[in-house]
CSV table of C-alpha atoms and ligand atoms in Angstrom, one decimal:
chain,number,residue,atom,x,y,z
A,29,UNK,CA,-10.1,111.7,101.8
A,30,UNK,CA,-10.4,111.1,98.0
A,31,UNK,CA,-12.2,108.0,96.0
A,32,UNK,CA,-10.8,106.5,92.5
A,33,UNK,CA,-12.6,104.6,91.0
A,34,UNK,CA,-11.5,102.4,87.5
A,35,UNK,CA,-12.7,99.9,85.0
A,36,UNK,CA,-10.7,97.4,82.9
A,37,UNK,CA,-12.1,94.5,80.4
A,38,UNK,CA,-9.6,92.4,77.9
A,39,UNK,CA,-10.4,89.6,76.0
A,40,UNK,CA,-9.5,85.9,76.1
A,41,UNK,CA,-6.5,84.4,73.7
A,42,UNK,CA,-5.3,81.8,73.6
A,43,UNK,CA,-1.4,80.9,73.5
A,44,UNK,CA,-0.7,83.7,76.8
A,45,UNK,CA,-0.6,83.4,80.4
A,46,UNK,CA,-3.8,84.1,82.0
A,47,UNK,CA,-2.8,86.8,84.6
A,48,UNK,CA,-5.1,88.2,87.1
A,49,UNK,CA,-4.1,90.1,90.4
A,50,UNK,CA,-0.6,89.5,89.7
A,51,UNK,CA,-1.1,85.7,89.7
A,52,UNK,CA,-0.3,83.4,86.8
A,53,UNK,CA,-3.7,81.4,86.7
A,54,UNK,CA,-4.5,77.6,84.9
A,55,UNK,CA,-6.6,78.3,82.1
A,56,UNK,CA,-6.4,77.3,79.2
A,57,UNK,CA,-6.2,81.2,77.8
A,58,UNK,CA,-5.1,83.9,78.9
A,59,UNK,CA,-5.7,87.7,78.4
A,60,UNK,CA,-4.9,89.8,75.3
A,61,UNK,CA,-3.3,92.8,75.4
A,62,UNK,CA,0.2,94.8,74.9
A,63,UNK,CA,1.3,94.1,78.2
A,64,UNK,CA,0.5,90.7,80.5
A,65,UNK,CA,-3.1,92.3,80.1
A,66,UNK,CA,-3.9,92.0,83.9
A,67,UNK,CA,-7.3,93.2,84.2
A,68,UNK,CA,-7.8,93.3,87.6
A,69,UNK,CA,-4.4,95.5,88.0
A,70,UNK,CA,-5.1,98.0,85.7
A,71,UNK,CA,-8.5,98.7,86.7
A,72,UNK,CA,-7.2,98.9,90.6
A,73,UNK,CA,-4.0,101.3,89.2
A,74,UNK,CA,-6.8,103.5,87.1
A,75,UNK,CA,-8.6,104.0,90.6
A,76,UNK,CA,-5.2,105.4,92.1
A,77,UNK,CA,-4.7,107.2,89.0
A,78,UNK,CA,-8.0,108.8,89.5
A,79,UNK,CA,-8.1,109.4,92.6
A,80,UNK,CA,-4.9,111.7,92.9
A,81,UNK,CA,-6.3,113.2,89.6
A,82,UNK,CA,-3.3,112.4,87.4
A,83,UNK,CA,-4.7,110.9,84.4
A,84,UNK,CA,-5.4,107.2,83.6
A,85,UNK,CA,-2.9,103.7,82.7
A,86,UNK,CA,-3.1,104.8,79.5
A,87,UNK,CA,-1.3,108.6,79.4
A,88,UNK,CA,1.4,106.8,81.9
A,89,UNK,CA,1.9,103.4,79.5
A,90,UNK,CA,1.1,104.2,76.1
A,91,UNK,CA,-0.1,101.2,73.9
A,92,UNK,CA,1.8,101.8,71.2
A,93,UNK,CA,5.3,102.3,73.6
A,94,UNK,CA,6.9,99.1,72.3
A,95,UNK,CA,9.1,99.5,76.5
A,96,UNK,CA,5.3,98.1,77.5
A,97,UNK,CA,4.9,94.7,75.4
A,98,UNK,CA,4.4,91.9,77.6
A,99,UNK,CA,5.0,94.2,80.3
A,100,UNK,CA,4.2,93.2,83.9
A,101,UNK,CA,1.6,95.2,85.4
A,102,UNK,CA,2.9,95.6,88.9
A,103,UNK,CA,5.0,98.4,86.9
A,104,UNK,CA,1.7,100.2,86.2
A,105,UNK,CA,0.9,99.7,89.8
A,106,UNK,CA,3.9,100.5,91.5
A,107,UNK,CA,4.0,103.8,89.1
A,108,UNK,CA,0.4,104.8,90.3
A,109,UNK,CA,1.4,103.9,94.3
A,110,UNK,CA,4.4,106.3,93.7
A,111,UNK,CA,1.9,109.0,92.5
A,112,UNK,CA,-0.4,108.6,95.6
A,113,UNK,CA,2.2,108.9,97.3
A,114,UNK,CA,3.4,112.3,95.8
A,115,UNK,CA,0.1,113.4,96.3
A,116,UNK,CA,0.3,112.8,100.3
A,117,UNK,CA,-2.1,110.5,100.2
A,118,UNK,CA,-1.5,106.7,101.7
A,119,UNK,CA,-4.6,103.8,100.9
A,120,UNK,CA,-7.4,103.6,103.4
A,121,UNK,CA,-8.4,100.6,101.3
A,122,UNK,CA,-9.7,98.9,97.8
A,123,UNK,CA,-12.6,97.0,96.6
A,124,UNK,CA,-12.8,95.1,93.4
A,125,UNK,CA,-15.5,93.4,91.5
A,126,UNK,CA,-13.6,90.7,88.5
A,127,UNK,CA,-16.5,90.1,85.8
A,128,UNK,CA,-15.8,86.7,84.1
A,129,UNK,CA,-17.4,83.3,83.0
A,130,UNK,CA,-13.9,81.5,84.1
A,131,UNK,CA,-11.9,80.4,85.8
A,132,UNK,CA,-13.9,80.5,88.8
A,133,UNK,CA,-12.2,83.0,90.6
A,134,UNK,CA,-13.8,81.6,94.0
A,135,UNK,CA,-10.8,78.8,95.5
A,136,UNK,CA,-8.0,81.5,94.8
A,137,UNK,CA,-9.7,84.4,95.9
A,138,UNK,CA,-8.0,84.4,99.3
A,139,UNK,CA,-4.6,83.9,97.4
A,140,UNK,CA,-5.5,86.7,95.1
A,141,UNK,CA,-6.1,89.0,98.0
A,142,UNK,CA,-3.0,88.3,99.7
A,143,UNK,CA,-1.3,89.0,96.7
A,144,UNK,CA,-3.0,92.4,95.6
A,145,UNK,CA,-2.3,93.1,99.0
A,146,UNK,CA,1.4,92.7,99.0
A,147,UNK,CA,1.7,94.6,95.8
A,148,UNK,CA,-0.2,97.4,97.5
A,149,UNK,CA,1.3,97.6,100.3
A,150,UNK,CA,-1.0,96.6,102.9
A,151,UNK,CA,-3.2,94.3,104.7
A,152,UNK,CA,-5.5,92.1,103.1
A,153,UNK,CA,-8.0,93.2,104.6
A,154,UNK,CA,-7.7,96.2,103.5
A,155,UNK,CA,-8.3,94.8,100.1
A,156,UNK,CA,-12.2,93.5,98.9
A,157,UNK,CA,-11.6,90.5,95.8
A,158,UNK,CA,-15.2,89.9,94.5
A,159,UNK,CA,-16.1,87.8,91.4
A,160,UNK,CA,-19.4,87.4,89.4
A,161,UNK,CA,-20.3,85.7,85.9
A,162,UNK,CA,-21.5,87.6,83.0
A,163,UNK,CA,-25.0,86.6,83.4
A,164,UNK,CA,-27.0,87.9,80.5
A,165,UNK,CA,-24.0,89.8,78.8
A,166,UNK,CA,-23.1,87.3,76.2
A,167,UNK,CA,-19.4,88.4,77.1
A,168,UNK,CA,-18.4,85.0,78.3
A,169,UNK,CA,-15.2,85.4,76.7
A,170,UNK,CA,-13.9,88.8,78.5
A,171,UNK,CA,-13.1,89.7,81.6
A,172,UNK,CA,-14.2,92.9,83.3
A,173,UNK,CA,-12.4,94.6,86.0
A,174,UNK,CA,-14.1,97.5,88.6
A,175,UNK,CA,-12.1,99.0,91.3
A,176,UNK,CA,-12.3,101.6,93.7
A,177,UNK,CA,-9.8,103.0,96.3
A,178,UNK,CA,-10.3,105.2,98.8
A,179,UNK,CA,-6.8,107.7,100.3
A,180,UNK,CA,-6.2,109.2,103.3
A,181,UNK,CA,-4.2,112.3,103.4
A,182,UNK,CA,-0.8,111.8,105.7
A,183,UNK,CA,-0.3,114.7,108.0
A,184,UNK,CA,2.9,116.4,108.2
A,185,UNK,CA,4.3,113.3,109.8
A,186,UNK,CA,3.3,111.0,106.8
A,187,UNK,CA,0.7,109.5,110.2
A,188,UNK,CA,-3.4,109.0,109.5
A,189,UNK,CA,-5.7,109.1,112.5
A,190,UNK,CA,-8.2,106.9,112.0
A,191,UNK,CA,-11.1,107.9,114.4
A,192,UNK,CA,-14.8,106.6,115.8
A,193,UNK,CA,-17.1,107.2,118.0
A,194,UNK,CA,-20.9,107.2,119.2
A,195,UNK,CA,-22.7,110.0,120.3
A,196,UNK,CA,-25.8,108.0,121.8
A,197,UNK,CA,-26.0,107.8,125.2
A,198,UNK,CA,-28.9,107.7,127.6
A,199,UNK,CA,-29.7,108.8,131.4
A,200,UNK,CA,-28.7,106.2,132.7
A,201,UNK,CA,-25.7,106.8,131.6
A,202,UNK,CA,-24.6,110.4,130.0
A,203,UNK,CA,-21.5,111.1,128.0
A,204,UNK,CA,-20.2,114.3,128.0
A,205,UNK,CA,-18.3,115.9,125.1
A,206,UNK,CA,-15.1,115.0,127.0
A,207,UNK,CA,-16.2,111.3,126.9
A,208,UNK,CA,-15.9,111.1,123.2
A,209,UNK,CA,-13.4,112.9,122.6
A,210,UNK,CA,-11.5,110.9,125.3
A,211,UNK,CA,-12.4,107.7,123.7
A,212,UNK,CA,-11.9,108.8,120.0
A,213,UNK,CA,-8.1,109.8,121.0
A,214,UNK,CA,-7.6,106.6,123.0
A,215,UNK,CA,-9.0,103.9,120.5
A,216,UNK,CA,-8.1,104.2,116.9
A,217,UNK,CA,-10.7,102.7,115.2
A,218,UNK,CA,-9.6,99.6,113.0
A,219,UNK,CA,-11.2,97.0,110.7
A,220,UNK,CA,-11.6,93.7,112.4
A,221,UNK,CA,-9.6,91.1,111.6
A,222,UNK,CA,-11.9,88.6,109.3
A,223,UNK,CA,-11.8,86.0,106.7
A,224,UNK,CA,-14.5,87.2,104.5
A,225,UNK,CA,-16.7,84.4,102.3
A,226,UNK,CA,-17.0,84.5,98.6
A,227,UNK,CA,-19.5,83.2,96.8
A,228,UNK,CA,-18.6,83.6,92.8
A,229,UNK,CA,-21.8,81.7,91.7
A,230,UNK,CA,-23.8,84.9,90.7
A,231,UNK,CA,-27.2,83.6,90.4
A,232,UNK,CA,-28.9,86.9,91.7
B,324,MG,MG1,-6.0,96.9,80.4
Protein backbone atom coordinates (compact mmCIF):
# COMPACT_ATOMS: atom_id res chain seq x y z
CA UNK A 1 0.00 0.00 0.00
CA UNK A 2 1.03 3.73 -0.42
CA UNK A 3 -0.59 7.07 1.21
CA UNK A 4 -0.67 10.64 -0.76
CA UNK A 5 -1.48 13.09 0.92
CA UNK A 6 -2.17 16.96 -0.65
CA UNK A 7 -3.29 20.48 0.18
CA UNK A 8 -4.92 23.13 -1.92
CA UNK A 9 -6.23 26.82 -0.89
CA UNK A 10 -7.48 29.61 -3.61
CA UNK A 11 -9.07 32.60 -3.03
CA UNK A 12 -12.58 33.99 -3.59
CA UNK A 13 -13.37 36.33 -6.83
CA UNK A 14 -15.89 37.36 -7.83
CA UNK A 15 -17.18 37.35 -11.59
CA UNK A 16 -16.23 33.11 -11.90
CA UNK A 17 -17.97 30.04 -11.23
CA UNK A 18 -17.56 28.74 -7.83
CA UNK A 19 -16.35 25.13 -8.60
CA UNK A 20 -15.76 22.55 -5.90
CA UNK A 21 -15.60 18.68 -6.37
CA UNK A 22 -16.33 19.09 -9.90
CA UNK A 23 -19.72 20.78 -9.15
CA UNK A 24 -20.71 24.26 -10.30
CA UNK A 25 -21.92 25.73 -6.91
CA UNK A 26 -24.41 29.10 -6.14
CA UNK A 27 -22.35 31.52 -4.69
CA UNK A 28 -22.03 34.55 -5.33
CA UNK A 29 -18.06 34.03 -6.09
CA UNK A 30 -16.18 31.78 -7.16
CA UNK A 31 -12.51 30.60 -6.93
CA UNK A 32 -9.45 32.35 -8.49
CA UNK A 33 -7.06 30.76 -10.30
CA UNK A 34 -5.63 29.82 -13.92
CA UNK A 35 -7.74 27.06 -14.41
CA UNK A 36 -11.64 26.55 -12.82
CA UNK A 37 -9.53 26.78 -9.52
CA UNK A 38 -11.24 23.60 -8.02
CA UNK A 39 -9.71 23.28 -4.71
CA UNK A 40 -10.95 20.28 -3.56
CA UNK A 41 -9.65 18.54 -7.03
CA UNK A 42 -6.37 19.59 -6.96
CA UNK A 43 -5.64 18.86 -3.52
CA UNK A 44 -7.33 15.08 -4.03
CA UNK A 45 -5.05 14.91 -7.64
CA UNK A 46 -1.82 16.17 -5.42
CA UNK A 47 -2.51 13.15 -3.08
CA UNK A 48 -2.41 10.69 -6.22
CA UNK A 49 0.40 12.60 -7.38
CA UNK A 50 2.18 11.90 -4.24
CA UNK A 51 1.46 8.93 -3.55
CA UNK A 52 2.94 7.19 -6.82
CA UNK A 53 5.87 9.69 -6.14
CA UNK A 54 5.53 11.58 -9.51
CA UNK A 55 5.62 15.06 -8.60
CA UNK A 56 2.80 17.50 -7.78
CA UNK A 57 -0.38 19.49 -10.09
CA UNK A 58 2.00 21.83 -10.65
CA UNK A 59 5.17 20.07 -12.74
CA UNK A 60 2.09 18.21 -14.75
CA UNK A 61 0.01 21.73 -15.42
CA UNK A 62 2.25 24.52 -15.33
CA UNK A 63 0.57 28.00 -14.38
CA UNK A 64 1.99 29.83 -16.82
CA UNK A 65 0.92 26.98 -19.83
CA UNK A 66 -1.65 29.29 -21.34
CA UNK A 67 -3.39 25.11 -22.68
CA UNK A 68 -4.51 25.33 -18.70
CA UNK A 69 -6.62 28.74 -18.47
CA UNK A 70 -9.99 28.08 -17.31
CA UNK A 71 -9.09 24.61 -17.56
CA UNK A 72 -11.33 21.99 -16.02
CA UNK A 73 -9.76 20.09 -13.35
CA UNK A 74 -11.03 16.67 -13.96
CA UNK A 75 -8.05 16.86 -16.58
CA UNK A 76 -5.67 17.25 -13.65
CA UNK A 77 -7.50 14.39 -12.19
CA UNK A 78 -7.90 12.02 -14.83
CA UNK A 79 -3.99 12.78 -15.68
CA UNK A 80 -3.01 11.75 -11.99
CA UNK A 81 -5.67 8.46 -12.11
CA UNK A 82 -3.72 7.50 -15.33
CA UNK A 83 -0.41 7.76 -13.33
CA UNK A 84 -1.71 5.49 -10.46
CA UNK A 85 -2.55 3.53 -12.69
CA UNK A 86 0.93 3.16 -14.39
CA UNK A 87 2.23 2.71 -11.17
CA UNK A 88 0.06 -0.58 -10.59
CA UNK A 89 -1.61 0.80 -8.02
CA UNK A 90 -5.80 1.05 -8.04
CA UNK A 91 -7.60 3.48 -4.90
CA UNK A 92 -8.32 1.73 -1.74
CA UNK A 93 -9.98 5.06 -0.90
CA UNK A 94 -9.91 9.09 -0.16
CA UNK A 95 -10.64 11.41 2.54
CA UNK A 96 -11.01 15.04 2.33
CA UNK A 97 -11.37 17.95 4.68
CA UNK A 98 -12.84 21.46 2.44
CA UNK A 99 -11.82 24.51 4.87
CA UNK A 100 -14.21 27.40 4.04
CA UNK A 101 -16.61 30.14 5.66
CA UNK A 102 -19.20 29.44 2.55
CA UNK A 103 -21.20 28.10 1.08
CA UNK A 104 -22.03 25.65 3.57
CA UNK A 105 -20.81 22.72 2.11
CA UNK A 106 -23.23 20.51 4.44
CA UNK A 107 -26.84 20.04 1.99
CA UNK A 108 -24.49 19.07 -1.07
CA UNK A 109 -22.11 17.02 0.52
CA UNK A 110 -23.83 13.83 -0.45
CA UNK A 111 -23.94 15.20 -4.09
CA UNK A 112 -20.36 16.17 -3.91
CA UNK A 113 -19.44 12.68 -2.90
CA UNK A 114 -21.24 11.01 -5.52
CA UNK A 115 -19.60 13.15 -7.86
CA UNK A 116 -15.85 12.89 -6.63
CA UNK A 117 -16.72 9.48 -6.74
CA UNK A 118 -17.63 9.15 -10.39
CA UNK A 119 -14.61 11.12 -11.43
CA UNK A 120 -12.58 8.66 -9.39
CA UNK A 121 -13.80 5.89 -10.39
CA UNK A 122 -15.37 4.32 -7.57
CA UNK A 123 -17.87 4.01 -4.91
CA UNK A 124 -18.87 6.74 -2.79
CA UNK A 125 -18.14 5.25 -0.08
CA UNK A 126 -15.01 4.93 -0.87
CA UNK A 127 -14.80 8.59 -0.83
CA UNK A 128 -14.82 10.79 2.88
CA UNK A 129 -16.33 14.76 1.97
CA UNK A 130 -15.72 16.72 5.24
CA UNK A 131 -16.22 20.47 5.66
CA UNK A 132 -15.27 22.87 8.60
CA UNK A 133 -15.17 26.90 8.88
CA UNK A 134 -12.15 28.83 9.42
CA UNK A 135 -12.66 29.41 12.99
CA UNK A 136 -9.99 31.69 14.21
CA UNK A 137 -8.03 31.91 10.88
CA UNK A 138 -9.39 35.22 9.61
CA UNK A 139 -9.31 33.38 6.08
CA UNK A 140 -12.94 33.69 5.65
CA UNK A 141 -12.41 34.48 2.10
CA UNK A 142 -10.32 31.22 0.97
CA UNK A 143 -10.92 27.97 0.73
CA UNK A 144 -8.58 25.17 1.84
CA UNK A 145 -8.49 21.82 0.55
CA UNK A 146 -6.65 18.50 2.47
CA UNK A 147 -6.74 15.19 0.89
CA UNK A 148 -5.39 11.95 1.33
CA UNK A 149 -5.60 8.65 -0.65
CA UNK A 150 -4.55 5.55 0.15
CA UNK A 151 -3.52 2.61 -3.16
CA UNK A 152 -3.41 -0.77 -3.30
CA UNK A 153 -1.06 -2.54 -5.54
CA UNK A 154 -2.94 -4.78 -8.39
CA UNK A 155 -1.38 -8.20 -8.58
CA UNK A 156 -0.44 -9.54 -11.89
CA UNK A 157 -4.04 -9.86 -12.70
CA UNK A 158 -4.79 -6.05 -12.07
CA UNK A 159 -7.09 -8.05 -8.75
CA UNK A 160 -6.62 -6.66 -4.84
CA UNK A 161 -7.40 -8.98 -2.07
CA UNK A 162 -8.81 -7.25 0.47
CA UNK A 163 -8.45 -9.38 3.73
CA UNK A 164 -9.64 -9.56 7.66
CA UNK A 165 -9.67 -11.44 10.33
CA UNK A 166 -9.67 -11.97 14.27
CA UNK A 167 -7.26 -13.95 16.07
CA UNK A 168 -9.28 -13.98 19.48
CA UNK A 169 -10.81 -16.85 20.37
CA UNK A 170 -11.48 -18.52 23.71
CA UNK A 171 -11.90 -22.33 25.14
CA UNK A 172 -14.93 -22.50 24.61
CA UNK A 173 -14.39 -22.12 21.40
CA UNK A 174 -10.69 -22.41 19.70
CA UNK A 175 -9.69 -21.39 16.22
CA UNK A 176 -7.00 -23.01 14.70
CA UNK A 177 -4.69 -21.34 12.18
CA UNK A 178 -6.75 -23.18 9.47
CA UNK A 179 -9.86 -21.33 10.82
CA UNK A 180 -8.56 -17.95 9.89
CA UNK A 181 -7.07 -18.50 7.15
CA UNK A 182 -10.26 -20.38 5.96
CA UNK A 183 -12.32 -17.36 6.80
CA UNK A 184 -9.89 -14.68 5.44
CA UNK A 185 -9.99 -16.50 1.87
CA UNK A 186 -13.80 -16.99 2.01
CA UNK A 187 -14.92 -13.36 3.10
CA UNK A 188 -13.29 -10.51 1.50
CA UNK A 189 -13.56 -7.86 3.89
CA UNK A 190 -15.61 -4.72 2.63
CA UNK A 191 -16.67 -1.35 3.95
CA UNK A 192 -20.35 -1.38 4.91
CA UNK A 193 -22.66 0.24 3.01
CA UNK A 194 -23.58 3.65 4.99
CA UNK A 195 -24.90 7.05 4.61
CA UNK A 196 -22.45 8.90 6.69
CA UNK A 197 -23.73 12.36 8.63
CA UNK A 198 -22.06 15.65 8.23
CA UNK A 199 -22.12 18.18 10.35
CA UNK A 200 -20.23 21.45 8.73
CA UNK A 201 -20.96 23.70 11.79
CA UNK A 202 -17.37 23.41 13.29
CA UNK A 203 -17.91 24.74 16.67
CA UNK A 204 -15.19 22.43 18.37
MG1 LIG B 1 -5.02 24.89 -7.02
Amino acid sequence: MRIGYGWDSHAFKSGVPLKIGGLTLDHPEGLSGHSDGDVLLHAITDALLGAVAAGDIGSFFPPGDARWKNADSSIFLETALEEVRHAGYTIANVDTTLVLAAPKIGPIAEKLRENVATLLHLEPRDVGIKAKTPEGLDQDHVAIAHAVVLLEKLDADGQTRHMAASADSSEDSPRSVEDVVRKLLEEPAVLPARKPTFNTEDIT
